[in-house]
């Protein structure tokens, strides 16, 4: 699993602050089990753990909801968002972060141009962040792993035809969406995984940062309430090997 080794992400001691990634501001709107809307803003290191929870769907990307097509930045907890399965799910968490290449050089983005996968797929240029996880449903891979889906970092798929790797020169804002359980979202003509807060490796993160991370998910009584991931996470190379 790609989250299991966090030794290169978090400093093992306070004596080595250089190993910490630059800090970013993370913003959250969440609907609790009682229906209350909570707003959370925290500053935290832009590590893989945080980026996979926030830096996924670029600003301006549109998604289908029960109130029509809505830009990701205009979605609110309580909206009914149409998932990749065709079912409408209640949105209970919206997270966002702005990544500045001047402070965080080298983070990878992927752009999918208009109509790359057919008319209206996507309807607008779509940008994905370094935290985006693509959902694979190859019958061969699913059968070998006995899983309904397999996830891989979308940036590893950037060499596939329609997807274009880009290096931003200005700050870019990204969003991620959360539901009662992890599900697939039809974004930019492909299936992308929604939030899974209970990432493996949390017990290896230094306590102060782990507490900051967990405080960003007030929709859960505890992070274990996030349930299970929709499938295992593998590298693109591992998926290709299984499919061969």
mmCIF file of C-alpha atoms in Angstrom:
data_model
loop_
_atom_site.group_PDB
_atom_site.id
_atom_site.type_symbol
_atom_site.label_atom_id
_atom_site.label_comp_id
_atom_site.label_asym_id
_atom_site.label_seq_id
_atom_site.Cartn_x
_atom_site.Cartn_y
_atom_site.Cartn_z
ATOM 1 C CA UNK A 1 0.000 0.000 0.000
ATOM 2 C CA UNK A 2 1.402 3.411 -0.911
ATOM 3 C CA UNK A 3 0.586 5.035 2.434
ATOM 4 C CA UNK A 4 2.484 2.589 4.579
ATOM 5 C CA UNK A 5 5.931 4.194 4.373
ATOM 6 C CA UNK A 6 5.762 7.745 5.652
ATOM 7 C CA UNK A 7 9.365 7.975 6.837
ATOM 8 C CA UNK A 8 10.275 10.298 3.962
ATOM 9 C CA UNK A 9 7.225 12.488 4.536
ATOM 10 C CA UNK A 10 7.306 13.271 8.245
ATOM 11 C CA UNK A 11 10.369 14.249 10.246
ATOM 12 C CA UNK A 12 11.233 11.548 12.800
ATOM 13 C CA UNK A 13 12.420 14.133 15.323
ATOM 14 C CA UNK A 14 12.192 17.865 15.910
ATOM 15 C CA UNK A 15 15.917 18.115 15.217
ATOM 16 C CA UNK A 16 15.422 17.668 11.485
ATOM 17 C CA UNK A 17 12.768 20.209 10.405
ATOM 18 C CA UNK A 18 14.138 20.386 6.855
ATOM 19 C CA UNK A 19 12.538 17.012 6.069
ATOM 20 C CA UNK A 20 9.053 18.456 6.695
ATOM 21 C CA UNK A 21 7.219 19.507 3.517
ATOM 22 C CA UNK A 22 6.183 23.173 3.294
ATOM 23 C CA UNK A 23 3.016 24.050 5.184
ATOM 24 C CA UNK A 24 -0.275 24.795 3.425
ATOM 25 C CA UNK A 25 -3.694 25.963 4.575
ATOM 26 C CA UNK A 26 -6.378 23.294 4.399
ATOM 27 C CA UNK A 27 -10.067 24.264 4.509
ATOM 28 C CA UNK A 28 -13.005 22.012 5.332
ATOM 29 C CA UNK A 29 -16.803 22.193 5.319
ATOM 30 C CA UNK A 30 -18.408 19.138 6.883
ATOM 31 C CA UNK A 31 -21.882 18.019 7.901
ATOM 32 C CA UNK A 32 -21.934 16.126 11.191
ATOM 33 C CA UNK A 33 -24.270 13.261 12.042
ATOM 34 C CA UNK A 34 -26.614 15.780 13.721
ATOM 35 C CA UNK A 35 -26.821 17.873 10.545
ATOM 36 C CA UNK A 36 -24.628 20.698 11.852
ATOM 37 C CA UNK A 37 -22.279 22.289 9.296
ATOM 38 C CA UNK A 38 -18.777 22.748 10.664
ATOM 39 C CA UNK A 39 -15.970 24.808 9.158
ATOM 40 C CA UNK A 40 -12.355 23.876 9.856
ATOM 41 C CA UNK A 41 -9.186 25.673 8.746
ATOM 42 C CA UNK A 42 -5.787 24.238 9.627
ATOM 43 C CA UNK A 43 -2.183 24.751 8.600
ATOM 44 C CA UNK A 44 -0.297 21.508 8.070
ATOM 45 C CA UNK A 45 2.597 20.073 6.033
ATOM 46 C CA UNK A 46 1.786 19.296 2.402
ATOM 47 C CA UNK A 47 2.648 15.627 2.838
ATOM 48 C CA UNK A 48 1.197 12.759 0.820
ATOM 49 C CA UNK A 49 -1.208 12.022 3.666
ATOM 50 C CA UNK A 50 -2.765 15.495 3.442
ATOM 51 C CA UNK A 51 -2.532 15.871 -0.328
ATOM 52 C CA UNK A 52 -4.380 12.607 -0.936
ATOM 53 C CA UNK A 53 -7.187 13.891 1.274
ATOM 54 C CA UNK A 54 -7.399 17.355 -0.323
ATOM 55 C CA UNK A 55 -5.467 17.899 -3.590
ATOM 56 C CA UNK A 56 -7.603 15.951 -6.043
ATOM 57 C CA UNK A 57 -10.042 17.855 -8.305
ATOM 58 C CA UNK A 58 -9.036 21.183 -9.829
ATOM 59 C CA UNK A 59 -11.122 24.327 -9.397
ATOM 60 C CA UNK A 60 -13.713 24.791 -12.154
ATOM 61 C CA UNK A 61 -14.335 21.073 -12.664
ATOM 62 C CA UNK A 62 -18.050 20.319 -12.948
ATOM 63 C CA UNK A 63 -19.927 17.376 -11.439
ATOM 64 C CA UNK A 64 -23.480 16.168 -11.864
ATOM 65 C CA UNK A 65 -25.803 16.686 -8.903
ATOM 66 C CA UNK A 66 -29.529 16.486 -8.275
ATOM 67 C CA UNK A 67 -29.652 20.291 -8.665
ATOM 68 C CA UNK A 68 -27.849 20.185 -11.997
ATOM 69 C CA UNK A 69 -24.238 20.448 -13.090
ATOM 70 C CA UNK A 70 -22.234 22.272 -10.410
ATOM 71 C CA UNK A 71 -18.604 23.414 -10.228
ATOM 72 C CA UNK A 72 -16.697 21.580 -7.514
ATOM 73 C CA UNK A 73 -15.977 24.816 -5.621
ATOM 74 C CA UNK A 74 -19.731 25.530 -5.366
ATOM 75 C CA UNK A 75 -20.680 22.191 -3.834
ATOM 76 C CA UNK A 76 -21.869 22.199 -0.229
ATOM 77 C CA UNK A 77 -22.382 19.505 2.401
ATOM 78 C CA UNK A 78 -25.880 18.145 1.974
ATOM 79 C CA UNK A 79 -25.793 18.259 -1.836
ATOM 80 C CA UNK A 80 -26.790 15.071 -3.645
ATOM 81 C CA UNK A 81 -23.886 14.237 -5.965
ATOM 82 C CA UNK A 82 -24.292 11.629 -8.703
ATOM 83 C CA UNK A 83 -21.522 9.057 -8.309
ATOM 84 C CA UNK A 84 -19.931 6.834 -10.949
ATOM 85 C CA UNK A 85 -22.497 4.144 -10.150
ATOM 86 C CA UNK A 86 -25.299 6.501 -11.198
ATOM 87 C CA UNK A 87 -26.632 6.767 -7.646
ATOM 88 C CA UNK A 88 -26.937 10.113 -5.871
ATOM 89 C CA UNK A 89 -25.012 10.207 -2.575
ATOM 90 C CA UNK A 90 -25.225 12.839 0.156
ATOM 91 C CA UNK A 91 -22.061 14.935 0.248
ATOM 92 C CA UNK A 92 -20.912 15.294 3.864
ATOM 93 C CA UNK A 93 -17.397 16.706 3.463
ATOM 94 C CA UNK A 94 -15.701 19.242 1.158
ATOM 95 C CA UNK A 95 -11.985 19.911 1.529
ATOM 96 C CA UNK A 96 -9.710 22.276 -0.367
ATOM 97 C CA UNK A 97 -6.097 23.387 -0.545
ATOM 98 C CA UNK A 98 -4.163 25.828 -2.742
ATOM 99 C CA UNK A 99 -0.739 24.613 -3.870
ATOM 100 C CA UNK A 100 1.866 27.202 -4.812
ATOM 101 C CA UNK A 101 4.671 25.888 -7.065
ATOM 102 C CA UNK A 102 6.958 28.605 -5.689
ATOM 103 C CA UNK A 103 6.718 27.001 -2.238
ATOM 104 C CA UNK A 104 6.086 23.401 -3.258
ATOM 105 C CA UNK A 105 8.064 22.811 -6.457
ATOM 106 C CA UNK A 106 7.689 19.636 -8.441
ATOM 107 C CA UNK A 107 4.148 18.586 -7.538
ATOM 108 C CA UNK A 108 2.550 16.784 -10.465
ATOM 109 C CA UNK A 109 -0.710 17.729 -12.169
ATOM 110 C CA UNK A 110 -2.635 16.098 -14.977
ATOM 111 C CA UNK A 111 -4.866 17.928 -17.474
ATOM 112 C CA UNK A 112 -7.627 16.248 -19.473
ATOM 113 C CA UNK A 113 -8.734 18.457 -22.432
ATOM 114 C CA UNK A 114 -12.338 19.048 -23.485
ATOM 115 C CA UNK A 115 -13.941 16.064 -25.285
ATOM 116 C CA UNK A 116 -10.847 13.892 -24.710
ATOM 117 C CA UNK A 117 -13.004 10.800 -24.116
ATOM 118 C CA UNK A 118 -15.904 11.762 -26.383
ATOM 119 C CA UNK A 119 -18.426 14.624 -26.658
ATOM 120 C CA UNK A 120 -18.744 16.320 -23.292
ATOM 121 C CA UNK A 121 -16.233 13.967 -21.627
ATOM 122 C CA UNK A 122 -15.115 16.214 -20.119
ATOM 123 C CA UNK A 123 -17.222 19.261 -20.877
ATOM 124 C CA UNK A 124 -14.408 21.594 -19.774
ATOM 125 C CA UNK A 125 -10.650 21.232 -19.394
ATOM 126 C CA UNK A 126 -10.162 19.259 -16.187
ATOM 127 C CA UNK A 127 -7.118 19.372 -13.922
ATOM 128 C CA UNK A 128 -6.299 16.724 -11.318
ATOM 129 C CA UNK A 129 -3.932 17.194 -8.395
ATOM 130 C CA UNK A 130 -1.214 14.989 -6.904
ATOM 131 C CA UNK A 131 -3.706 13.317 -4.547
ATOM 132 C CA UNK A 132 -6.084 12.032 -7.238
ATOM 133 C CA UNK A 133 -6.613 8.271 -7.240
ATOM 134 C CA UNK A 134 -7.922 6.610 -10.385
ATOM 135 C CA UNK A 135 -10.370 3.719 -10.034
ATOM 136 C CA UNK A 136 -9.615 0.659 -12.193
ATOM 137 C CA UNK A 137 -12.265 -1.976 -12.798
ATOM 138 C CA UNK A 138 -10.460 -4.366 -15.129
ATOM 139 C CA UNK A 139 -12.174 -7.781 -14.777
ATOM 140 C CA UNK A 140 -8.805 -9.578 -14.861
ATOM 141 C CA UNK A 141 -7.300 -7.479 -12.073
ATOM 142 C CA UNK A 142 -10.460 -7.597 -9.978
ATOM 143 C CA UNK A 143 -10.609 -11.371 -10.288
ATOM 144 C CA UNK A 144 -6.981 -11.874 -9.303
ATOM 145 C CA UNK A 145 -7.278 -9.594 -6.270
ATOM 146 C CA UNK A 146 -10.869 -10.561 -5.428
ATOM 147 C CA UNK A 147 -11.684 -6.854 -5.170
ATOM 148 C CA UNK A 148 -14.474 -4.799 -6.717
ATOM 149 C CA UNK A 149 -12.025 -2.039 -7.677
ATOM 150 C CA UNK A 150 -8.335 -1.178 -7.605
ATOM 151 C CA UNK A 151 -6.881 2.314 -7.101
ATOM 152 C CA UNK A 152 -3.696 3.889 -8.405
ATOM 153 C CA UNK A 153 -2.257 7.434 -8.355
ATOM 154 C CA UNK A 154 -3.677 9.221 -11.384
ATOM 155 C CA UNK A 155 -0.391 11.068 -12.032
ATOM 156 C CA UNK A 156 1.122 7.670 -12.884
ATOM 157 C CA UNK A 157 -1.376 7.394 -15.755
ATOM 158 C CA UNK A 158 -0.410 10.734 -17.299
ATOM 159 C CA UNK A 159 1.281 9.054 -20.254
ATOM 160 C CA UNK A 160 -2.048 7.657 -21.449
ATOM 161 C CA UNK A 161 -3.274 9.340 -24.647
ATOM 162 C CA UNK A 162 -5.680 12.049 -23.505
ATOM 163 C CA UNK A 163 -4.020 12.881 -20.188
ATOM 164 C CA UNK A 164 -1.358 15.586 -20.281
ATOM 165 C CA UNK A 165 1.169 16.052 -17.429
ATOM 166 C CA UNK A 166 1.663 19.739 -16.621
ATOM 167 C CA UNK A 167 3.933 21.780 -14.368
ATOM 168 C CA UNK A 168 2.025 24.794 -12.969
ATOM 169 C CA UNK A 169 3.642 28.223 -12.763
ATOM 170 C CA UNK A 170 0.977 29.811 -10.531
ATOM 171 C CA UNK A 171 -0.989 28.657 -7.465
ATOM 172 C CA UNK A 172 -3.711 26.082 -8.159
ATOM 173 C CA UNK A 173 -6.681 25.275 -5.895
ATOM 174 C CA UNK A 174 -7.848 21.696 -5.504
ATOM 175 C CA UNK A 175 -10.827 20.030 -3.840
ATOM 176 C CA UNK A 176 -11.862 16.615 -2.599
ATOM 177 C CA UNK A 177 -15.335 15.314 -1.737
ATOM 178 C CA UNK A 178 -16.399 12.937 1.014
ATOM 179 C CA UNK A 179 -19.457 10.750 1.541
ATOM 180 C CA UNK A 180 -20.553 8.204 4.153
ATOM 181 C CA UNK A 181 -18.164 5.747 2.494
ATOM 182 C CA UNK A 182 -15.542 5.937 -0.208
ATOM 183 C CA UNK A 183 -17.048 5.812 -3.680
ATOM 184 C CA UNK A 184 -16.147 6.532 -7.291
ATOM 185 C CA UNK A 185 -16.841 9.903 -8.943
ATOM 186 C CA UNK A 186 -17.194 10.464 -12.684
ATOM 187 C CA UNK A 187 -14.787 13.362 -13.196
ATOM 188 C CA UNK A 188 -13.305 14.469 -16.478
ATOM 189 C CA UNK A 189 -14.420 11.334 -18.299
ATOM 190 C CA UNK A 190 -12.877 8.875 -15.821
ATOM 191 C CA UNK A 191 -13.638 7.377 -12.421
ATOM 192 C CA UNK A 192 -11.793 8.987 -9.518
ATOM 193 C CA UNK A 193 -11.990 7.922 -5.864
ATOM 194 C CA UNK A 194 -13.657 10.132 -3.275
ATOM 195 C CA UNK A 195 -12.244 10.772 0.199
ATOM 196 C CA UNK A 196 -10.975 7.912 2.336
ATOM 197 C CA UNK A 197 -9.941 9.517 5.624
ATOM 198 C CA UNK A 198 -8.682 6.385 7.398
ATOM 199 C CA UNK A 199 -5.450 6.179 5.420
ATOM 200 C CA UNK A 200 -3.024 3.411 6.405
ATOM 201 C CA UNK A 201 0.033 4.585 8.303
ATOM 202 C CA UNK A 202 -1.673 7.149 10.541
ATOM 203 C CA UNK A 203 -0.236 5.449 13.605
ATOM 204 C CA UNK A 204 3.262 6.198 12.255
ATOM 205 C CA UNK A 205 2.672 9.949 11.960
ATOM 206 C CA UNK A 206 4.025 12.132 14.772
ATOM 207 C CA UNK A 207 1.212 12.856 17.265
ATOM 208 C CA UNK A 208 0.800 16.608 16.695
ATOM 209 C CA UNK A 209 0.404 16.227 12.936
ATOM 210 C CA UNK A 210 -1.829 13.185 13.315
ATOM 211 C CA UNK A 211 -4.113 15.185 15.647
ATOM 212 C CA UNK A 212 -4.291 18.010 13.088
ATOM 213 C CA UNK A 213 -5.149 15.539 10.328
ATOM 214 C CA UNK A 214 -7.889 13.817 12.334
ATOM 215 C CA UNK A 215 -9.449 17.157 13.357
ATOM 216 C CA UNK A 216 -10.268 17.818 9.695
ATOM 217 C CA UNK A 217 -12.986 15.154 9.572
ATOM 218 C CA UNK A 218 -15.696 16.261 12.031
ATOM 219 C CA UNK A 219 -18.306 14.231 10.118
ATOM 220 C CA UNK A 220 -16.941 11.110 11.832
ATOM 221 C CA UNK A 221 -17.161 10.302 15.527
ATOM 222 C CA UNK A 222 -13.776 8.683 14.947
ATOM 223 C CA UNK A 223 -11.822 8.098 11.770
ATOM 224 C CA UNK A 224 -12.599 4.385 11.935
ATOM 225 C CA UNK A 225 -16.179 5.319 11.019
ATOM 226 C CA UNK A 226 -14.884 6.016 7.491
ATOM 227 C CA UNK A 227 -15.207 2.289 6.886
ATOM 228 C CA UNK A 228 -13.061 0.437 4.396
ATOM 229 C CA UNK A 229 -11.374 1.676 1.232
ATOM 230 C CA UNK A 230 -13.217 0.753 -1.973
ATOM 231 C CA UNK A 231 -10.232 -1.320 -3.052
ATOM 232 C CA UNK A 232 -6.487 -1.844 -2.629
ATOM 233 C CA UNK A 233 -4.028 0.779 -3.861
ATOM 234 C CA UNK A 234 -1.342 -0.354 -6.274
ATOM 235 C CA UNK A 235 1.109 1.364 -8.566
ATOM 236 C CA UNK A 236 0.251 1.556 -12.242
ATOM 237 C CA UNK A 237 3.099 -0.864 -12.983
ATOM 238 C CA UNK A 238 1.668 -3.407 -10.543
ATOM 239 C CA UNK A 239 -1.774 -3.123 -12.136
ATOM 240 C CA UNK A 240 -0.333 -3.594 -15.626
ATOM 241 C CA UNK A 241 1.552 -6.673 -14.417
ATOM 242 C CA UNK A 242 -1.614 -8.198 -12.956
ATOM 243 C CA UNK A 243 -3.563 -7.482 -16.138
ATOM 244 C CA UNK A 244 -0.942 -9.079 -18.386
#
